[in-house]
Structure formats: structure tokens, C-alpha cells
PDB file of C-alpha atoms and ligand atoms in Angstrom:
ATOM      1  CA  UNK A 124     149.209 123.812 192.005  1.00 96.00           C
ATOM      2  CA  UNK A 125     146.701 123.815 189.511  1.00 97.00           C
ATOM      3  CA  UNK A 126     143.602 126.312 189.292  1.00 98.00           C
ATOM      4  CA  UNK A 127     140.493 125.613 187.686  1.00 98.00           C
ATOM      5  CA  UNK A 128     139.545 128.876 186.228  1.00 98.00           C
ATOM      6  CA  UNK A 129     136.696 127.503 184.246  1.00 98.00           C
ATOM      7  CA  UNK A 130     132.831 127.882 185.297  1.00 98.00           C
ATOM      8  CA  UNK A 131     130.666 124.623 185.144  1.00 98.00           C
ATOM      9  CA  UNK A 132     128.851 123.522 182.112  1.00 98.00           C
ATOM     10  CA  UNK A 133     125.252 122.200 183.440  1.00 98.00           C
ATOM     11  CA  UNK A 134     121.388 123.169 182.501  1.00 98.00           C
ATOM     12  CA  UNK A 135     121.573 126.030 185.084  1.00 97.00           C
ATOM     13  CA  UNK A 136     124.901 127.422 183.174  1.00 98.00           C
ATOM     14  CA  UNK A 137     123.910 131.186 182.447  1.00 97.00           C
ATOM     15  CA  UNK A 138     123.529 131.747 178.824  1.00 98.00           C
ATOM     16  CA  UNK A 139     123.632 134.998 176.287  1.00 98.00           C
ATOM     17  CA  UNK A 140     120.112 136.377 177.054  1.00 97.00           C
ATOM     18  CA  UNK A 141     118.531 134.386 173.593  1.00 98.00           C
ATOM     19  CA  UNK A 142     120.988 132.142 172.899  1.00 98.00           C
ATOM     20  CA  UNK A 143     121.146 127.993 172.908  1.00 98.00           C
ATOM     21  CA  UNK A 144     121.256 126.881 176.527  1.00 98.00           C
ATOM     22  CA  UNK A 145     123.550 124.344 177.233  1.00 98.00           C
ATOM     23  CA  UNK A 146     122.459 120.681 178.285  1.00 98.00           C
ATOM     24  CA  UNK A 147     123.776 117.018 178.383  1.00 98.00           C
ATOM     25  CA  UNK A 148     122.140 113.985 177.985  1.00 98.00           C
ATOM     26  CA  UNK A 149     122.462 110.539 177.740  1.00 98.00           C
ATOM     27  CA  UNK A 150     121.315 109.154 174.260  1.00 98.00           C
ATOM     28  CA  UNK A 151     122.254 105.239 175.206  1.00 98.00           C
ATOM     29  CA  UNK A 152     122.291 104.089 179.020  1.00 98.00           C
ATOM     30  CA  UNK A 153     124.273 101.164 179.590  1.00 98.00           C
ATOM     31  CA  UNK A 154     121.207  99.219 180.336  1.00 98.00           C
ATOM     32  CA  UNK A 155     119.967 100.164 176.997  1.00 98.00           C
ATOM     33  CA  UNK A 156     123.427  99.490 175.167  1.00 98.00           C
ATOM     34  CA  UNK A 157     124.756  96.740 176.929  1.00 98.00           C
ATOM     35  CA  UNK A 158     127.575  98.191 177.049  1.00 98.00           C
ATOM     36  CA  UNK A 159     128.147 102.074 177.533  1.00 98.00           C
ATOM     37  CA  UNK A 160     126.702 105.079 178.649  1.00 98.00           C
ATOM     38  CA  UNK A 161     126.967 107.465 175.636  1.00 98.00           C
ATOM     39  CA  UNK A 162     126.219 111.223 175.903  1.00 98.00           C
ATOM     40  CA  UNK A 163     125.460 114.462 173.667  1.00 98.00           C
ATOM     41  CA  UNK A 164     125.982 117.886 174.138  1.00 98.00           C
ATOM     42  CA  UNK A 165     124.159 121.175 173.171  1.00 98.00           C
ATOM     43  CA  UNK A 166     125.536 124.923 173.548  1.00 98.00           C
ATOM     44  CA  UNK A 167     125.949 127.998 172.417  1.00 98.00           C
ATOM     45  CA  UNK A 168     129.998 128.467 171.413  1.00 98.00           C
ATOM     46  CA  UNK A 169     129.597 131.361 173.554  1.00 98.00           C
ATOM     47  CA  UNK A 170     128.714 129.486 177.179  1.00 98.00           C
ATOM     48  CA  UNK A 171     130.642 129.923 180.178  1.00 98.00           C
ATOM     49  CA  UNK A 172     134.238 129.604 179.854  1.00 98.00           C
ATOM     50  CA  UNK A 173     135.177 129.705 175.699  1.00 99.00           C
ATOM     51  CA  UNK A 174     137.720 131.581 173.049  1.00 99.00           C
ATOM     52  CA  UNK A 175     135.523 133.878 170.345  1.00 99.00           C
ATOM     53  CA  UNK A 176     137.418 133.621 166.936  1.00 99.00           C
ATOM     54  CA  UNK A 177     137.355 136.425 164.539  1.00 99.00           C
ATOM     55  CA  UNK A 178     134.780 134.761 163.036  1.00 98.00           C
ATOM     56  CA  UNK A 179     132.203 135.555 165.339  1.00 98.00           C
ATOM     57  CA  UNK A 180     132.103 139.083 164.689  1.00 98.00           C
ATOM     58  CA  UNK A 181     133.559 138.878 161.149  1.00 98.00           C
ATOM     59  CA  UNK A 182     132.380 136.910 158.714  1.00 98.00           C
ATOM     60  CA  UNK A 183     135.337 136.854 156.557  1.00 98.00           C
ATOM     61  CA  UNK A 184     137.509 136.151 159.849  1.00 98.00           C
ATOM     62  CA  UNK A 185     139.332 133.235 160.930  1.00 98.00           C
ATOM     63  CA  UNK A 186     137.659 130.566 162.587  1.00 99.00           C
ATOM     64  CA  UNK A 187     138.177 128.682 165.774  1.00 99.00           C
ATOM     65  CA  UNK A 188     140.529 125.471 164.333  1.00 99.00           C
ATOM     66  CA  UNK A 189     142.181 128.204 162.096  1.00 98.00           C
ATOM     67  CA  UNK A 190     143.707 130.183 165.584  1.00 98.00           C
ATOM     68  CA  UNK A 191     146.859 129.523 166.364  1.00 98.00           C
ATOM     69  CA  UNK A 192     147.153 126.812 169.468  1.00 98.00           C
ATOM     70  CA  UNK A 193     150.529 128.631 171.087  1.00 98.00           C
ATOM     71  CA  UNK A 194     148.279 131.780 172.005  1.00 98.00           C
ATOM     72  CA  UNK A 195     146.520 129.634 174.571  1.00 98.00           C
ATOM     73  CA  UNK A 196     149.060 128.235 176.073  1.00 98.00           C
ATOM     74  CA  UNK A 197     151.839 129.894 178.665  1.00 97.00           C
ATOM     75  CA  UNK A 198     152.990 132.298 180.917  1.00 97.00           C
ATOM     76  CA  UNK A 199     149.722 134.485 181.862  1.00 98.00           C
ATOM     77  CA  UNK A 200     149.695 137.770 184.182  1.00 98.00           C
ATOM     78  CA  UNK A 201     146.195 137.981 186.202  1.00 98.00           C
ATOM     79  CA  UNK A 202     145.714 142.111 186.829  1.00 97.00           C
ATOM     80  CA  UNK A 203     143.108 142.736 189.445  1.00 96.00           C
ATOM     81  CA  UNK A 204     140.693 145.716 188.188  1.00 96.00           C
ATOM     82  CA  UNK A 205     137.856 144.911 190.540  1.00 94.00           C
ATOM     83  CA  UNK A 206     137.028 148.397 191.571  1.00 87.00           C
ATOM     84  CA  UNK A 207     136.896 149.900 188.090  1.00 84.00           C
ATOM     85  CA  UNK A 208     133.404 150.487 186.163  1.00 90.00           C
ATOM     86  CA  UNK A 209     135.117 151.496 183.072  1.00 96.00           C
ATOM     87  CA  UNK A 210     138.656 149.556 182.130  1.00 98.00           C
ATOM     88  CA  UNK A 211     140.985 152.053 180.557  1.00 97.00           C
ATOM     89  CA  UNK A 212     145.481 151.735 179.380  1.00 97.00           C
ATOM     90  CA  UNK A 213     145.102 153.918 182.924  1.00 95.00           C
ATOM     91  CA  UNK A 214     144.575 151.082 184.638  1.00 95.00           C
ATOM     92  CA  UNK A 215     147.883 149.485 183.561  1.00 95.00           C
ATOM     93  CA  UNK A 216     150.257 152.436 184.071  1.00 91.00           C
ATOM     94  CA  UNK A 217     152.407 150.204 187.153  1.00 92.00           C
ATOM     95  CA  UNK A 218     151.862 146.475 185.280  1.00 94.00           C
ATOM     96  CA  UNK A 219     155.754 145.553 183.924  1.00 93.00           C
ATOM     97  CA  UNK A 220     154.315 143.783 180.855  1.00 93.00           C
ATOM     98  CA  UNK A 221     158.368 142.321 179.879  1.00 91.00           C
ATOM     99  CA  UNK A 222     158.097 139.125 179.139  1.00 90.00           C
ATOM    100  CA  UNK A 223     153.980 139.038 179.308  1.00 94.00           C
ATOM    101  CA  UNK A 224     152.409 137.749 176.006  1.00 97.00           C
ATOM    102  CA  UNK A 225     148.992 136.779 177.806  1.00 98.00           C
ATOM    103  CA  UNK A 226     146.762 139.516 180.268  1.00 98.00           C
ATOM    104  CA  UNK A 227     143.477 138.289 182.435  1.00 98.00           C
ATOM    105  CA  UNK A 228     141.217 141.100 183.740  1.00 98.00           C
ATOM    106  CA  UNK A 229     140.046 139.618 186.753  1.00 98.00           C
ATOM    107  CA  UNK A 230     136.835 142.213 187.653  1.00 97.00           C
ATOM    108  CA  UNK A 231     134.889 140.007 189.845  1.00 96.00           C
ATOM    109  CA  UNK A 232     131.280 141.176 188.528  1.00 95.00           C
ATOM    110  CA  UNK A 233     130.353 137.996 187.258  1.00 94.00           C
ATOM    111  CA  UNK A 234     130.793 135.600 190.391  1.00 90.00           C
ATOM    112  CA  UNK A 235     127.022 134.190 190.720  1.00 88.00           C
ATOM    113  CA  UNK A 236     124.843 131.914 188.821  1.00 89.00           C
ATOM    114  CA  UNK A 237     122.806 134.766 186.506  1.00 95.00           C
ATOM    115  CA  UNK A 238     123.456 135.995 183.594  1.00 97.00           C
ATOM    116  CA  UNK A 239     125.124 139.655 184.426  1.00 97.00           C
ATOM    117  CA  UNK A 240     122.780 142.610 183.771  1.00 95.00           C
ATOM    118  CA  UNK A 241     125.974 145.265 183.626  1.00 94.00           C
ATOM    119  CA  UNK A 242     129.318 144.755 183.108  1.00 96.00           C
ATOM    120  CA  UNK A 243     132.350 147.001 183.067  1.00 97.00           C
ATOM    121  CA  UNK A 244     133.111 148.842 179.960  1.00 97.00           C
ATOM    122  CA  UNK A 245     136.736 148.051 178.346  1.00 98.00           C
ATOM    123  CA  UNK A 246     137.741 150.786 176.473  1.00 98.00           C
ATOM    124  CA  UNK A 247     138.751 150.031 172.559  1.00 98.00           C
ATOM    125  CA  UNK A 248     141.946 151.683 173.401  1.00 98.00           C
ATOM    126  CA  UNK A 249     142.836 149.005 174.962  1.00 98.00           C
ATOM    127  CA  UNK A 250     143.537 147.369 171.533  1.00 98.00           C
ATOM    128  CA  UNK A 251     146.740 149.111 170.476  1.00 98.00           C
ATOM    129  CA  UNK A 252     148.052 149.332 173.823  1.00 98.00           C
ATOM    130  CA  UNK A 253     148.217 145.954 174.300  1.00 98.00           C
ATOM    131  CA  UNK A 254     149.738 145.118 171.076  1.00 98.00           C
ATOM    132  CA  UNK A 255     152.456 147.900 171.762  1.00 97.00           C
ATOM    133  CA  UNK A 256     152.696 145.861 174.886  1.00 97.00           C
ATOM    134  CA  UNK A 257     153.413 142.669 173.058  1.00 97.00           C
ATOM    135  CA  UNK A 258     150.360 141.361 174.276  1.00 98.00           C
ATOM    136  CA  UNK A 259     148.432 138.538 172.360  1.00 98.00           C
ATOM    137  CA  UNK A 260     145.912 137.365 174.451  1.00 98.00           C
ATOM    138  CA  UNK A 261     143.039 139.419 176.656  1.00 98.00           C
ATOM    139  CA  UNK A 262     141.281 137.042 178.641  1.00 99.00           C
ATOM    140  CA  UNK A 263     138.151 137.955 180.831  1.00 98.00           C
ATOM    141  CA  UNK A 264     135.670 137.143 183.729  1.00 98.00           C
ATOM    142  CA  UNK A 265     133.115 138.998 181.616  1.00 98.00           C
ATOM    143  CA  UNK A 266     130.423 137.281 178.787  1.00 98.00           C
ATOM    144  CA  UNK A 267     131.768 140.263 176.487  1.00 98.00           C
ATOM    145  CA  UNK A 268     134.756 142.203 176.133  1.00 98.00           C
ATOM    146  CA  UNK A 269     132.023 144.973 174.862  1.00 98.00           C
ATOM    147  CA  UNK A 270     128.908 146.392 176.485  1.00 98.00           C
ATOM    148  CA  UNK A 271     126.160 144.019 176.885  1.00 97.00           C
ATOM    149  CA  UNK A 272     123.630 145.942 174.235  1.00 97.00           C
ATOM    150  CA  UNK A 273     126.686 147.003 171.908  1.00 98.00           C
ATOM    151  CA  UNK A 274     125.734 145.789 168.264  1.00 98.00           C
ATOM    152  CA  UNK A 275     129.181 147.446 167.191  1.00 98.00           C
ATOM    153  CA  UNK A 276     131.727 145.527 169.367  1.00 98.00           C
ATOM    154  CA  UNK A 277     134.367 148.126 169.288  1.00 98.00           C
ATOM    155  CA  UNK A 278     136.364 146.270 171.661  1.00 98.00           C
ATOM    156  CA  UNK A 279     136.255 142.721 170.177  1.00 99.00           C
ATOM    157  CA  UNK A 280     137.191 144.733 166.354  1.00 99.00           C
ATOM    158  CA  UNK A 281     139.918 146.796 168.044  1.00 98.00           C
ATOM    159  CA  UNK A 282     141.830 143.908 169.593  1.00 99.00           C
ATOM    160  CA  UNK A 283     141.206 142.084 166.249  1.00 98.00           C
ATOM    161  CA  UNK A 284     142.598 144.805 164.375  1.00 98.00           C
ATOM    162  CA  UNK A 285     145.251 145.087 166.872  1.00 98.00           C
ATOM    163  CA  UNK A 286     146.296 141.094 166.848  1.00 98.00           C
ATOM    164  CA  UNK A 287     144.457 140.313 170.844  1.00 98.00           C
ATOM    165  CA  UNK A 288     142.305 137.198 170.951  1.00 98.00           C
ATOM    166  CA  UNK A 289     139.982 136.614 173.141  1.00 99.00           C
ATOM    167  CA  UNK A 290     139.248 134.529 175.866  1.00 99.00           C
ATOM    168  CA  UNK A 291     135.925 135.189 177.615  1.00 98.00           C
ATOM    169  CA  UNK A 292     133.676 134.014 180.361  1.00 98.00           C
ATOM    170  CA  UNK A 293     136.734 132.652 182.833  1.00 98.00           C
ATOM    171  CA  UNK A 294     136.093 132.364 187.131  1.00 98.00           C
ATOM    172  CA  UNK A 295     139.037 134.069 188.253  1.00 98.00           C
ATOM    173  CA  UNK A 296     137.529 134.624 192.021  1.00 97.00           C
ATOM    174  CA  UNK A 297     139.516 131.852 193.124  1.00 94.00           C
ATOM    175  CA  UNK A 298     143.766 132.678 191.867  1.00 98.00           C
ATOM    176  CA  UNK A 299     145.558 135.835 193.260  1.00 98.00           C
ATOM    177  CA  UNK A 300     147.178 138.081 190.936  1.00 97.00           C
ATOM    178  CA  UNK A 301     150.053 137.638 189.615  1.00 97.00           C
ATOM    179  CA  UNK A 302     151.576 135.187 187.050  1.00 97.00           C
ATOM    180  CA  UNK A 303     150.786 132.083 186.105  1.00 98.00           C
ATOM    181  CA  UNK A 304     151.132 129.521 183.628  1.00 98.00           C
ATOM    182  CA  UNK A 305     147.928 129.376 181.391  1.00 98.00           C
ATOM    183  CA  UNK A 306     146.217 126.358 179.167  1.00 98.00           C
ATOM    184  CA  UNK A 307     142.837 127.243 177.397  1.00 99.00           C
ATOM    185  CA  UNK A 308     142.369 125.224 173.948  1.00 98.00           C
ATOM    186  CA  UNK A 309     140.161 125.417 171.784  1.00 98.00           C
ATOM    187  CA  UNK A 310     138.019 122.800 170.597  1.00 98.00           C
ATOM    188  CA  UNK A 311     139.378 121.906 166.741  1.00 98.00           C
ATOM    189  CA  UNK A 312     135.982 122.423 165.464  1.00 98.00           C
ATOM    190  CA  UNK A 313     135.972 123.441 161.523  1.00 98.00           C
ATOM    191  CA  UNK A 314     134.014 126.480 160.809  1.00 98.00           C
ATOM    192  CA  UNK A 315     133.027 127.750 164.690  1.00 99.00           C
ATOM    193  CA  UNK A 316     132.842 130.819 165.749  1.00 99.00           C
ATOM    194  CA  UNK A 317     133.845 129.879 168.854  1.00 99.00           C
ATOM    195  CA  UNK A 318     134.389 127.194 171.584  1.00 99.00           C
ATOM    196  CA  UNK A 319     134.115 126.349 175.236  1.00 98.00           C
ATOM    197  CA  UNK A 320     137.298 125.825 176.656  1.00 99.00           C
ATOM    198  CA  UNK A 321     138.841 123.750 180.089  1.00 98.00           C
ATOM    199  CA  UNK A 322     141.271 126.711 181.480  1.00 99.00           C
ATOM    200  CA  UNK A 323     143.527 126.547 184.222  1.00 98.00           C
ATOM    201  CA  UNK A 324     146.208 128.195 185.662  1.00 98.00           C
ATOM    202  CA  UNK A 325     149.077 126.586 187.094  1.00 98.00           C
ATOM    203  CA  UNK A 326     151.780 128.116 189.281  1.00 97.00           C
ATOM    204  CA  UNK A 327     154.939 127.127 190.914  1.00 86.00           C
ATOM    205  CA  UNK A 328     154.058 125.483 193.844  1.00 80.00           C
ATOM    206  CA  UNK A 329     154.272 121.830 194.351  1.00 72.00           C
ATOM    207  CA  UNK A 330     151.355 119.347 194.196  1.00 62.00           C
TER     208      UNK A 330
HETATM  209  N1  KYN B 114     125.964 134.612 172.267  1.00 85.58           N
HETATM  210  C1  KYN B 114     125.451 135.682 171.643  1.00 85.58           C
HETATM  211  C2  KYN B 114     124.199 135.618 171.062  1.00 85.58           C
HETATM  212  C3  KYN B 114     123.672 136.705 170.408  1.00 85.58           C
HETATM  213  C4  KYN B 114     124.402 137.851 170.332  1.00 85.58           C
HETATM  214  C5  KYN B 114     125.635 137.956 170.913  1.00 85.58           C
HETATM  215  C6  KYN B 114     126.175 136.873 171.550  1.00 85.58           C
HETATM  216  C7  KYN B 114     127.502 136.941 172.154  1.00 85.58           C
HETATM  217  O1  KYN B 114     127.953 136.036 172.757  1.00 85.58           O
HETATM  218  C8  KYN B 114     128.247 138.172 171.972  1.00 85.58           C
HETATM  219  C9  KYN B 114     129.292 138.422 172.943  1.00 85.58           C
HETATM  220  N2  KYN B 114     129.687 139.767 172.669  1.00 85.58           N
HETATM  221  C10 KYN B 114     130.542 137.656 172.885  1.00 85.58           C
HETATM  222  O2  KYN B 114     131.515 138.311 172.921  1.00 85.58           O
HETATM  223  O3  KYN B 114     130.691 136.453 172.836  1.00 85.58           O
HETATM  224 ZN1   ZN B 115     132.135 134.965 173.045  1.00 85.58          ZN
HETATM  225 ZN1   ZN B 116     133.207 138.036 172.635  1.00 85.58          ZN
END
């Protein structure tokens, strides 16, 4: 079975309070063309469902086409932390992280159609204990892996420092926890700070 953990990319998509809302339009119609319908996109890198690279948050960091492809791809452990306001290495003292290169924080604060107004806080901390862990991926159901007004971004340095990328933005309401099978590339675009990705989750089950 295949989940869709990716939110929908339309003119209604919440966007970072500021940033480039996203929109598609046709610039040909096939009556125009004769031919083809041929569309155009606008966003932020940071809309809905998308990987931040290093870049994003420093300036002499990798960028999105630069990241690795292999960290997006495989076996991925969803951990439910929906009753926690603050996200802590607490919260993972019964997870068995052998064999678990990939972590989604499924939080469930960021289920409707706004942009969230408050999000949980995930400690820094979290940083080196996931790399201890082995981990190389954190992904989220969150805009941010750091407060909404943080100009710092502890968090997003911290897993940095500590070798974590990040995966932000995902719709997790949908899969159980438990593990899965993850895809979530990147778009190979040279230079970004980012990009929107299709992820899904895929699990053992038949059809
Ligand atoms: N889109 C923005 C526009 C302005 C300022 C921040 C953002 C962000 O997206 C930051 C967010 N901390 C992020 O992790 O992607
Ligand atoms: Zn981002
Ligand atoms: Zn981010």
C-alpha cells in the first residue's frame, strides 16, 4: 500500500506568513497552441511538503541538488508525539532505533488549511541524539523544525551540525506508526535552498 504523505499544492496552500504563495497557471491552452496545454509554477521552496538544504539557513551550506539522493529514500520509522508541546530525547527513551536511518515526528498540529499560529518546540538536543542514534533524516508535520518567531534556528543548525536533514511540512494524519518505506526527492534544482517534494510511504501490504 502506498501513502500519500504529501499536502496539496493549490492557491489556497498555506504559505510562510510573507513568503511567495504558490499558484499554477496555464501560459498556452490548447486552443491557443494547437496543440498542448502548457503550465507554470510559482512557490516559495518552503510550501507544503519540501526538504530545506543547509543552504537555507547557511549561506555557505550545501544546496538542494548538492544533498545526497539515498537520504530520501528507505526504511522510515513514524513516532507518534501528538500529546507533547515541547519534543525532547525523553520522548524517545522506548523507540529501538537498530536498523532506523530515517525518524518522522508525526504531532498532528498542523492538520487544517491555515497556516499554524504555534507549533511544538523540538528541542536542539535532539541533534546529537539522533546522530548517536544513527539517524540521518528528521522529517516533520510542522512548517519549522524551530519556533515559528525563532531568527536563530537552533534546531535546523543543531541537526546540521549533527549530520540530520530535514524534511518539513509532511500530512502524516493519515499512516499509523510504525515503519515504513519512505521516498521524498528533491527537485535537482542548482542553487535552491530548498524544494517541494512528492512523499509517500509505502508498507508491506499488497496492492
Ligand atoms: N519561508 C520562510 C520565509 C521567511 C522566513 C522563514 C521562512 C521559512 O520557511 C523558515 C522555516 N524555518 C523553515 O524551516 O523552512
Ligand atoms: Zn523549510
Ligand atoms: Zn526548515
Amino acid at each position: 500500500m502506498i501513502y500519500d504523505i504529501s499536502r496539496l499544492l493549490n492557491a489556497n496552500t498555506p504559505t510562510w506568513p510573507g513568503d511567495t504563495p504558490f499558484s499554477y497557471d496555464l501560459t498556452w491552452s490548447q486552443e491557443e497552441t494547437g496543440s498542448v496545454n502548457v503550465g507554470q509554477i510559482t512557490t516559495s521552496c518552503h510550501t507544503a511538503t519540501h526538504v530545506d538544504a543547509p543552504f537555507h539557513f547557511k549561506s555557505n551550506g550545501m544546496t538542494i541538488e548538492q544533498l545526497p539522493l539515498d537520504i530520501f529514500v528507505g526504511p522510515a520509522l513514524v513516532v507518534d508525539v501528538s500529546t507533547k508541546g515541547e519534543i525532547t530525547v525523553n520522548d524517545f527513551e522506548d523507540i529501538d532505533f537498530t536498523n532506523v536511518r530515517r525518524v518522522l515526528l508525526k504531532t498532528e498540529t498542523w492538520t487544517g488549511d491555515e497556516f499554524p499560529t504555534q507549533i511544538p518546540i523540538i528541542d536542539p538536543e535532539l541533534g546529537p541524539f539522533l546522530l548517536e542514534n544513527g539517524i540521518e533524516l528528521l522529517g516533520v508535520d510542522l512548517p519549522s523544525v524551530d519556533p515559528l518567531d525563532s531568527k536563530t534556528l537552533d534546531t535546523h543548525h543543531s541537526l546540521l551540525k549533527s549530520g540530520v536533514h530535514i524534511l518539513e511540512g509532511l500530512r502524516l494524519s493519515n499512516v499509523a506508526p510504525g515503519e515504513y518505506r519512505l521516498t521524498a526527492l528533491p527537485l535537482n534544482i542548482e542553487g535552491a535552498d530548498g524544494s517541494p517534494v512528492r512523499a509517500i510511504l509505502e508498507d508491506d501490504t499488497q496492492a
